[in-house]
PDB file of C-alpha atoms in Angstrom:
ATOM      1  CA  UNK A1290     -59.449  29.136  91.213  1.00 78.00           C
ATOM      2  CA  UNK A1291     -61.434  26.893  93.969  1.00 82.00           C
ATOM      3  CA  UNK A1292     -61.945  23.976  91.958  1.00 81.00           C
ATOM      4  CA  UNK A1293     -58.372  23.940  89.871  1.00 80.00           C
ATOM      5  CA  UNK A1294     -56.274  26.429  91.810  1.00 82.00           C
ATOM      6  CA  UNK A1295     -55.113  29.624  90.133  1.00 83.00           C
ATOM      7  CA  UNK A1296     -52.663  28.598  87.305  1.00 81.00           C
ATOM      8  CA  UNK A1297     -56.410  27.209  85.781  1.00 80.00           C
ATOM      9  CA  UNK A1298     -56.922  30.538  84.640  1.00 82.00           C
ATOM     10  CA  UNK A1299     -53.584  29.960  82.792  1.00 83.00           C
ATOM     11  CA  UNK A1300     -54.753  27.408  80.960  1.00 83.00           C
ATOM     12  CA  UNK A1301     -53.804  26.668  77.349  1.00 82.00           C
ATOM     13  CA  UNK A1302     -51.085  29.301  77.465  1.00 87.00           C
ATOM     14  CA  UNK A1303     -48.422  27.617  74.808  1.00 88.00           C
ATOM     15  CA  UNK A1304     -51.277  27.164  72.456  1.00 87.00           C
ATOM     16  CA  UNK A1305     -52.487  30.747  72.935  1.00 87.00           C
ATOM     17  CA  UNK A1306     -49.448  32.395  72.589  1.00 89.00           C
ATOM     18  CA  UNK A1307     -48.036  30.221  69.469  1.00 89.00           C
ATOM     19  CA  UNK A1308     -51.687  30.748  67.528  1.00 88.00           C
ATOM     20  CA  UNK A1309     -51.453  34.718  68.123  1.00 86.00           C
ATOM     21  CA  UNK A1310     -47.730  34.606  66.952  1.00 89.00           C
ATOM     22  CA  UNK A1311     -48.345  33.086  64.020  1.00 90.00           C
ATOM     23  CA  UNK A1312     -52.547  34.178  63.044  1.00 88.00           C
ATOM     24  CA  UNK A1313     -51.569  37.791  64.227  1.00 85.00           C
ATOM     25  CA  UNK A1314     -48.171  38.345  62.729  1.00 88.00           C
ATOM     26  CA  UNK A1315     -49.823  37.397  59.704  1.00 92.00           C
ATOM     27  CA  UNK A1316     -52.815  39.235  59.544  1.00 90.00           C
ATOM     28  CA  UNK A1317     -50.840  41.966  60.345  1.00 86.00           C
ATOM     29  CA  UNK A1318     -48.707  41.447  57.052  1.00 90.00           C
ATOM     30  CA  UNK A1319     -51.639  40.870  55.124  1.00 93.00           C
ATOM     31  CA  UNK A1320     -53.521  44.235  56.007  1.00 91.00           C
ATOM     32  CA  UNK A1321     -52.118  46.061  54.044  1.00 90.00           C
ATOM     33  CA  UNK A1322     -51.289  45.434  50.756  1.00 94.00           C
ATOM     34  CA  UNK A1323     -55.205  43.821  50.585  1.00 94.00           C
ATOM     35  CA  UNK A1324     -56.192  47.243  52.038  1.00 92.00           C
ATOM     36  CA  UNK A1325     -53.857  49.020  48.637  1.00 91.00           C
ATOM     37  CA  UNK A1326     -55.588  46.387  46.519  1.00 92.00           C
ATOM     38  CA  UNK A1327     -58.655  47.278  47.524  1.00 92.00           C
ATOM     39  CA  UNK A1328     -58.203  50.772  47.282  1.00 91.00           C
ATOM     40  CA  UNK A1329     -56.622  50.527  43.636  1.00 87.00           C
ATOM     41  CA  UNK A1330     -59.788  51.681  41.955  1.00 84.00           C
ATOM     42  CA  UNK A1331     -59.946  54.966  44.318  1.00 85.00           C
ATOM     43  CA  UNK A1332     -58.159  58.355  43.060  1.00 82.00           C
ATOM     44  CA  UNK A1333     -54.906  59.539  43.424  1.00 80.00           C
ATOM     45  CA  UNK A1334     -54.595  61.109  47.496  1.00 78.00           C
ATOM     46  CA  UNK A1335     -57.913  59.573  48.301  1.00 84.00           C
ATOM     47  CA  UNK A1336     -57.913  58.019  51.625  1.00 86.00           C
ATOM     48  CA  UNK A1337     -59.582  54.331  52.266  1.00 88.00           C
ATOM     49  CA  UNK A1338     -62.766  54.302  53.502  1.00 90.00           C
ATOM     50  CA  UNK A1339     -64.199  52.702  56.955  1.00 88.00           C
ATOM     51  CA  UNK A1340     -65.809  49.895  54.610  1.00 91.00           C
ATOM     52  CA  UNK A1341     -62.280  49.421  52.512  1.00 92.00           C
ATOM     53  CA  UNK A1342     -60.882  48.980  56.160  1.00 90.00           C
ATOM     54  CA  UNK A1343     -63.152  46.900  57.506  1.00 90.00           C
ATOM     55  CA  UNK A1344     -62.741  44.784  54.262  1.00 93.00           C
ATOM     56  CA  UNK A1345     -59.180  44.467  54.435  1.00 93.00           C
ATOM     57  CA  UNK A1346     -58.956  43.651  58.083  1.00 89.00           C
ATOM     58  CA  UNK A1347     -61.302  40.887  57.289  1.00 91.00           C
ATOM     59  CA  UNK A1348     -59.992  39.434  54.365  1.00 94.00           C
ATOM     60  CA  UNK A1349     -56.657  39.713  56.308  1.00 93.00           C
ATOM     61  CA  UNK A1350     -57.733  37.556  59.186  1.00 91.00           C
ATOM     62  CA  UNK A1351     -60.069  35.060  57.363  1.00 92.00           C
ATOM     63  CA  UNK A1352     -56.943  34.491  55.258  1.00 93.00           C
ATOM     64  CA  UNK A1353     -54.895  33.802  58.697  1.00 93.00           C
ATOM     65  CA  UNK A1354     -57.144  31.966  60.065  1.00 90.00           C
ATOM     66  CA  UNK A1355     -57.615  29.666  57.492  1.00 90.00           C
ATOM     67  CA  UNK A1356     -53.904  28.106  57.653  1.00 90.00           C
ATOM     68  CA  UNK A1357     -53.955  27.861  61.719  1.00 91.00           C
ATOM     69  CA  UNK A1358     -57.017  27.000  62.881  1.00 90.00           C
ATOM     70  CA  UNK A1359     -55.329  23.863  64.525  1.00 91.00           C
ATOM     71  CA  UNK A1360     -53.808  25.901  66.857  1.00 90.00           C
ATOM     72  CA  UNK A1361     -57.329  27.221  68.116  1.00 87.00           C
ATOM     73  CA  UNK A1362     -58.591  23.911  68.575  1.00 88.00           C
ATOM     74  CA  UNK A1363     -56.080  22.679  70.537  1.00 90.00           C
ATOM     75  CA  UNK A1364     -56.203  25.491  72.458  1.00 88.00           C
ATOM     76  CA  UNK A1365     -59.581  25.335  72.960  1.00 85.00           C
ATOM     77  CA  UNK A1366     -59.425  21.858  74.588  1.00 86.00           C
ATOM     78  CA  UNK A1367     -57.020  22.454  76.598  1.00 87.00           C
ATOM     79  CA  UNK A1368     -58.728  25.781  78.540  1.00 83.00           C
ATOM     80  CA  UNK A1369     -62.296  24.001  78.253  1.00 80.00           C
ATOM     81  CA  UNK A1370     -61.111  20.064  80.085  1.00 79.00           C
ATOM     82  CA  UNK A1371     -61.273  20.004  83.480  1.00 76.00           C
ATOM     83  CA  UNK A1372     -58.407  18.014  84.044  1.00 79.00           C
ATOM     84  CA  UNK A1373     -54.700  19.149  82.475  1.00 79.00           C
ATOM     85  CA  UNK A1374     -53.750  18.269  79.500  1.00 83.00           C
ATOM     86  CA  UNK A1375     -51.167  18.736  77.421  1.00 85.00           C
ATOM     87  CA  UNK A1376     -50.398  20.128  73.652  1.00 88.00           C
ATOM     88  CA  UNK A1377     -48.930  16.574  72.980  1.00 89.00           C
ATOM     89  CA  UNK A1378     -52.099  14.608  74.383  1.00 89.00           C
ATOM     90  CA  UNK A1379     -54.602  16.969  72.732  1.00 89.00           C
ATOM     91  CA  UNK A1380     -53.048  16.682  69.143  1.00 90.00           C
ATOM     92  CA  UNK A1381     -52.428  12.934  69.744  1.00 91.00           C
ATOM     93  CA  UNK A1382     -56.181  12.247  70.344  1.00 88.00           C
ATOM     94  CA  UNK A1383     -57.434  14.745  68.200  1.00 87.00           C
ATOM     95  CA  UNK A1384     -55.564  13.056  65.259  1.00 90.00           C
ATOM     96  CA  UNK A1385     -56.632   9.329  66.385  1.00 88.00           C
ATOM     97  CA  UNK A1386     -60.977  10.156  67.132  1.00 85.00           C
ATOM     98  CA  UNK A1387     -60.878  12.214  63.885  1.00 84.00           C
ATOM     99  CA  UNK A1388     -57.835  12.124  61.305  1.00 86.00           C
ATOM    100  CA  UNK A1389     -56.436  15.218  59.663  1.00 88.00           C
ATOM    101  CA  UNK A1390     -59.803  17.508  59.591  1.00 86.00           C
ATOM    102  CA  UNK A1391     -60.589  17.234  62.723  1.00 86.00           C
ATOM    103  CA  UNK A1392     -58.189  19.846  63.420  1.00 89.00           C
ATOM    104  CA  UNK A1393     -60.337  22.098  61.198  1.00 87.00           C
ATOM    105  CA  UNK A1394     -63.412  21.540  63.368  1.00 82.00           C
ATOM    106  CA  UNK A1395     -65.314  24.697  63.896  1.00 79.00           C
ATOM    107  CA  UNK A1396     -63.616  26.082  60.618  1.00 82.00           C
ATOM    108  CA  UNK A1397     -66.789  27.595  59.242  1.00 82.00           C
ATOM    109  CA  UNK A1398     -67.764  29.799  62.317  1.00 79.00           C
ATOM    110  CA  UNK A1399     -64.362  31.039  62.772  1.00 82.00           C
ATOM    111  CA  UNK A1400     -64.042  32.341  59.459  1.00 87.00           C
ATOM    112  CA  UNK A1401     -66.981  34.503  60.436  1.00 83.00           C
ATOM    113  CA  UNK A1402     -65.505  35.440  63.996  1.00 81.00           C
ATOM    114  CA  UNK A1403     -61.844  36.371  62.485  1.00 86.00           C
ATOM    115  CA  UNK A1404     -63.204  38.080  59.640  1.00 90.00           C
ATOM    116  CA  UNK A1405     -65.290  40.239  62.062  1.00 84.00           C
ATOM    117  CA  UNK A1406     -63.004  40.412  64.950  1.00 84.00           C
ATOM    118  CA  UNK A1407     -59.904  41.433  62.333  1.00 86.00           C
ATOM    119  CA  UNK A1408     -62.273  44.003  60.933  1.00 87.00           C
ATOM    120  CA  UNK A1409     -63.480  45.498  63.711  1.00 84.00           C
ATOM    121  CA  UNK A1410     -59.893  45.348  65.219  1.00 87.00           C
ATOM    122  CA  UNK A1411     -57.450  46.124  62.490  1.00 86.00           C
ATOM    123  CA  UNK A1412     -60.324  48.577  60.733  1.00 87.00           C
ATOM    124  CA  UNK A1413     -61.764  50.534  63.283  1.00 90.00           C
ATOM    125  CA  UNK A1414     -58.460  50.953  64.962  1.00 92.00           C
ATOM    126  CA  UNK A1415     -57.169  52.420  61.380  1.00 88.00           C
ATOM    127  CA  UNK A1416     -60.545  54.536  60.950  1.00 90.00           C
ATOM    128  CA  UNK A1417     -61.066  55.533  64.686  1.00 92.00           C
ATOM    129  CA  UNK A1418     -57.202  56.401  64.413  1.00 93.00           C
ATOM    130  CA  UNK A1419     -57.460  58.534  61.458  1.00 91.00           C
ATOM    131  CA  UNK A1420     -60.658  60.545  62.951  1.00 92.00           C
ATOM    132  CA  UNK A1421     -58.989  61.117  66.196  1.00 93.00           C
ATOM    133  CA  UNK A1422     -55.197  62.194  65.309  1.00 93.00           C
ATOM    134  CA  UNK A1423     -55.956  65.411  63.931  1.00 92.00           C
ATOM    135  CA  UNK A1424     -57.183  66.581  67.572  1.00 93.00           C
ATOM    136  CA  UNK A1425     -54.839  65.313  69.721  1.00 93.00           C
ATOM    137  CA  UNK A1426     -52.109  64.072  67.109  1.00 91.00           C
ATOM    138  CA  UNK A1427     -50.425  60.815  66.297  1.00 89.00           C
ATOM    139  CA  UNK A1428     -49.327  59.849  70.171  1.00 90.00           C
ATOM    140  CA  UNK A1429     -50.180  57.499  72.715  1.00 90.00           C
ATOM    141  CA  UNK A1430     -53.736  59.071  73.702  1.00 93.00           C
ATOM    142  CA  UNK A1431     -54.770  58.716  70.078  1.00 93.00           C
ATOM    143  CA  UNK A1432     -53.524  55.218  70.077  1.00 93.00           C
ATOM    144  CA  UNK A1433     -55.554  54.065  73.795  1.00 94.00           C
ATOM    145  CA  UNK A1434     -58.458  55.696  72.133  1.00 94.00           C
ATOM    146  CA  UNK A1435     -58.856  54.170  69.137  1.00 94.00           C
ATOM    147  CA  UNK A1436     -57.917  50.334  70.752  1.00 94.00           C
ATOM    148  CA  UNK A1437     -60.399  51.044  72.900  1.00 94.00           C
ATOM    149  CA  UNK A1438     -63.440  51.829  70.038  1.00 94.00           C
ATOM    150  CA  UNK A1439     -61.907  49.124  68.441  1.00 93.00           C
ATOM    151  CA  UNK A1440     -62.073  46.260  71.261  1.00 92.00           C
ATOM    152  CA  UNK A1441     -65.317  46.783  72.233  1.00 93.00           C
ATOM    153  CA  UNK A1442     -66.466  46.991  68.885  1.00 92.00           C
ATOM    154  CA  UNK A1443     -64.497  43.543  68.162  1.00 89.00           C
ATOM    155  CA  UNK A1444     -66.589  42.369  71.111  1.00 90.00           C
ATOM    156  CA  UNK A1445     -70.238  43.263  70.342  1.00 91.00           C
ATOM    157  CA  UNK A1446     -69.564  41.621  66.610  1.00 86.00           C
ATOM    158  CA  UNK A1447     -67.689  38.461  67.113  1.00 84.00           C
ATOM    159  CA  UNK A1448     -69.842  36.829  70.100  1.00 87.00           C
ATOM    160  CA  UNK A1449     -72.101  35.168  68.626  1.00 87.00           C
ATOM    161  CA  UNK A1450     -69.773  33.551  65.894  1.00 81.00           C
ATOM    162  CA  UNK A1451     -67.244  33.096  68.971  1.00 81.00           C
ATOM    163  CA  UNK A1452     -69.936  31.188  71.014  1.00 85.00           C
ATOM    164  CA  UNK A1453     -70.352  28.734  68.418  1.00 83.00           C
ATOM    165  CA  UNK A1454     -67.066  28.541  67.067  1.00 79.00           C
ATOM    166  CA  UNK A1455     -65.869  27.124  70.733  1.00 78.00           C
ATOM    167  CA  UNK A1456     -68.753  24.783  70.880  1.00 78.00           C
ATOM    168  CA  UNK A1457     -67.547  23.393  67.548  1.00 78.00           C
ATOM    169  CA  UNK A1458     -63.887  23.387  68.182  1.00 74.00           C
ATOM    170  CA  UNK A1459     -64.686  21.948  72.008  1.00 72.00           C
ATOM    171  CA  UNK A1460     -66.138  18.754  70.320  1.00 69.00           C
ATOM    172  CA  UNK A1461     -63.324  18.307  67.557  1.00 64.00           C
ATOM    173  CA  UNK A1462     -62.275  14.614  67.194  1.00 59.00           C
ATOM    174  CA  UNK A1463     -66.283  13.582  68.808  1.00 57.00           C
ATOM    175  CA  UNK A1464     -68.925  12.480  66.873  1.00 49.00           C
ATOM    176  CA  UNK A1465     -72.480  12.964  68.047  1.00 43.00           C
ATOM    177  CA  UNK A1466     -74.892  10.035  66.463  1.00 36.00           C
ATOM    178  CA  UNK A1467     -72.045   9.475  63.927  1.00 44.00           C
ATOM    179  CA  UNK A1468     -72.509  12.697  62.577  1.00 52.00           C
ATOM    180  CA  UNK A1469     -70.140  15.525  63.220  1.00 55.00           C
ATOM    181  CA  UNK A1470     -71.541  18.905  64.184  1.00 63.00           C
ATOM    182  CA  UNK A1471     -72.650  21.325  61.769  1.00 73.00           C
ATOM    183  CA  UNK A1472     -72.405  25.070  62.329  1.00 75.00           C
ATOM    184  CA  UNK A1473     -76.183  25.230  61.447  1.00 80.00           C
ATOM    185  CA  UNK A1474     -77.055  22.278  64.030  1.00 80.00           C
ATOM    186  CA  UNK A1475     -75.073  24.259  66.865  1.00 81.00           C
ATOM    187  CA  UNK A1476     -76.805  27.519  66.087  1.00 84.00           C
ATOM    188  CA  UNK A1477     -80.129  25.882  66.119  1.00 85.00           C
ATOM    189  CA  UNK A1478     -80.205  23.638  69.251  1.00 84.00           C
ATOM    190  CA  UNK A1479     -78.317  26.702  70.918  1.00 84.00           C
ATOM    191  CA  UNK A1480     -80.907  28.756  69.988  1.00 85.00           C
ATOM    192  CA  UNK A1481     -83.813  25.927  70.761  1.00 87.00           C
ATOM    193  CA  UNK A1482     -82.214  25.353  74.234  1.00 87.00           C
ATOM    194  CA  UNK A1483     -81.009  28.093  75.880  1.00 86.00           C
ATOM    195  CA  UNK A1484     -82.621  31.189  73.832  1.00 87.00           C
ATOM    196  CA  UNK A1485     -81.355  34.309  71.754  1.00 83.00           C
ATOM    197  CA  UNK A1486     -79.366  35.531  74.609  1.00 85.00           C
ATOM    198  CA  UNK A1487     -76.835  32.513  74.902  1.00 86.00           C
ATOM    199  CA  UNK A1488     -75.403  33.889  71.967  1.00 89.00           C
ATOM    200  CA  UNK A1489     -73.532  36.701  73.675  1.00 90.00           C
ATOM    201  CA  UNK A1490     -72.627  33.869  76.712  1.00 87.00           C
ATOM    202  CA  UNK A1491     -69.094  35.564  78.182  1.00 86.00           C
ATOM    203  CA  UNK A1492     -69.946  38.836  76.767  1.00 90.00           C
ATOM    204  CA  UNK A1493     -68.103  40.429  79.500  1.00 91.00           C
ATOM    205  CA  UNK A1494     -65.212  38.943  79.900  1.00 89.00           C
ATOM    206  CA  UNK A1495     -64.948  39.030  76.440  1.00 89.00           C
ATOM    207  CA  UNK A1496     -65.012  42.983  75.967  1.00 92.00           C
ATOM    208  CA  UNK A1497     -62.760  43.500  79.107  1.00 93.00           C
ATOM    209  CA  UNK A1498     -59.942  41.011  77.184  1.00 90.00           C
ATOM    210  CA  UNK A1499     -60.523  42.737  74.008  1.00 91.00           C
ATOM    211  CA  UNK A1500     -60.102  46.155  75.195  1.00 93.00           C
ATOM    212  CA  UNK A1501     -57.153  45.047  77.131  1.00 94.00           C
ATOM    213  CA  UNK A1502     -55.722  43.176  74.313  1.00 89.00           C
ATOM    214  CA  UNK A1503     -56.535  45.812  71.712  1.00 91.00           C
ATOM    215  CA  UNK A1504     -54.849  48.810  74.009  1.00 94.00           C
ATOM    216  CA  UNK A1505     -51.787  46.314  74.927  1.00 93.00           C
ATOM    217  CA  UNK A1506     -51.289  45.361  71.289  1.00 89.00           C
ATOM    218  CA  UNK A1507     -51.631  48.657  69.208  1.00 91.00           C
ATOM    219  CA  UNK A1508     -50.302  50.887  71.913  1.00 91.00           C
ATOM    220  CA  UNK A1509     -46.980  48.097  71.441  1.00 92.00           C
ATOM    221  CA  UNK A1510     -47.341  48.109  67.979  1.00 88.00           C
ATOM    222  CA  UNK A1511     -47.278  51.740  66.938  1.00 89.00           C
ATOM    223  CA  UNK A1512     -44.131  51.944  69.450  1.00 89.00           C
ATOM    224  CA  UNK A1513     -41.974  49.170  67.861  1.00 89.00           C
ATOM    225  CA  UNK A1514     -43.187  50.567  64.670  1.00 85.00           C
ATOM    226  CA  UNK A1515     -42.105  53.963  65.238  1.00 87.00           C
ATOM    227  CA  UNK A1516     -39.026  52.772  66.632  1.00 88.00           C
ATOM    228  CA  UNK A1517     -38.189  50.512  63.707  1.00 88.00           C
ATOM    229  CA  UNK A1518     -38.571  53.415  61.402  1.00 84.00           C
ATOM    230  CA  UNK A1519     -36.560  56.258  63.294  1.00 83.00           C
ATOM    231  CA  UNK A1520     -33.487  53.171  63.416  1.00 78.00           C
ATOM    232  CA  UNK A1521     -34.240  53.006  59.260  1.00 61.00           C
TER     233      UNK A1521
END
């Protein structure tokens, strides 16, 4: 706020928002008929497992994440530049320092980080859900509760791959001795530099925006849901 003024902290907004229109609208689609899939083998009234969940909220994000990863790279340029820039400028010299692919830098690690964050989120919400309804039954208390298990377990597990993936992604278009950066060269001179605990760099932040997020979104979510299916 000193240094940039207040709207800094907005930074990267249109970016933001279109990447968690169109990554979580789609996971969101996705999450369940993987989780029916892979539940097929189980018997008839059998309920999935935390591991099933977990699997399908991972294989639900990695799958999102996959087909907009530009949009997280341009976002992450834009929040991480001290000056402003806009979506425009960013994809314009993004394309020209590194062609198409460049707009897939920092693919690898965020695989990792979706698949975990989407399975902690989407999967613990569903288990921590299911364990906590039949006390104090399907309403908004339920709901709080389990986004709240869920966003702090989103944060403890994505860090590290989150740390990375933004050190990746903050480079895209850059070449370091001609080479571009590997995932394994980032976790290594990370590690060599600044030690085991740079890893979970932002860890609070991070856990107060997940819980907030988690809470805002599934609280939302089971409302429109509900709402949708009374109108039906």
């Amino acid at each position: 706020a000193q240094n940039e003024g207040l709207a800094a902290c907005w930074k990267g907004l249109q970016p933001a928002l279109l990447r968690q229109v169109c990554y979580g609208s789609l996971s969101l689609v996705l999450y369940e008929p993987i989780r029916k899939q892979i539940c097929s083998g189980n018997q008839e009234g059998e309920k999935p497992s935390f591991i099933q969940r977990l699997l399908a909220g991972g294989s639900a994000g990695a799958i999102s994440i996959s087909v907009f990863n530009p949009t997280e790279v341009i976002k992450t340029q834009i929040q991480t530049a001290a000056e402003a820039k806009t979506m425009r400028s960013v994809v314009r010299q993004i394309f020209q320092q590194g062609g198409v692919l460049a707009f897939w830098s920092g693919f690898q690690p965020n695989i990792a980080r979706t698949f975990l964050v989407n399975a902690a989120e989407l999967g613990t919400y569903d288990e921590a859900k299911s364990r906590v309804v039949p006390y104090v039954g399907d309403n908004a208390i339920a709901h709080i509760s389990a986004s709240g298990i869920a966003g702090v377990t989103s944060a403890i597990v994505s860090t590290p791959a989150d740390v990375i993936k933004t050190r990746l992604m903050d480079t895209a278009g850059a070449s370091v001795l001609g080479k571009r950066p590997s995932v394994l060269g980032a976790i290594v001179s990370t590690m060599k530099e600044e030690g085991l605990g740079a890893f979970y760099k932002g860890f609070v932040p991070i856990v107060v925006r997940k819980v907030l997020w988690c809470t805002a979104f599934f609280v939302s979510y089971e409302q429109i849901r509900s709402a949708v299916n009374n109108v039906a």
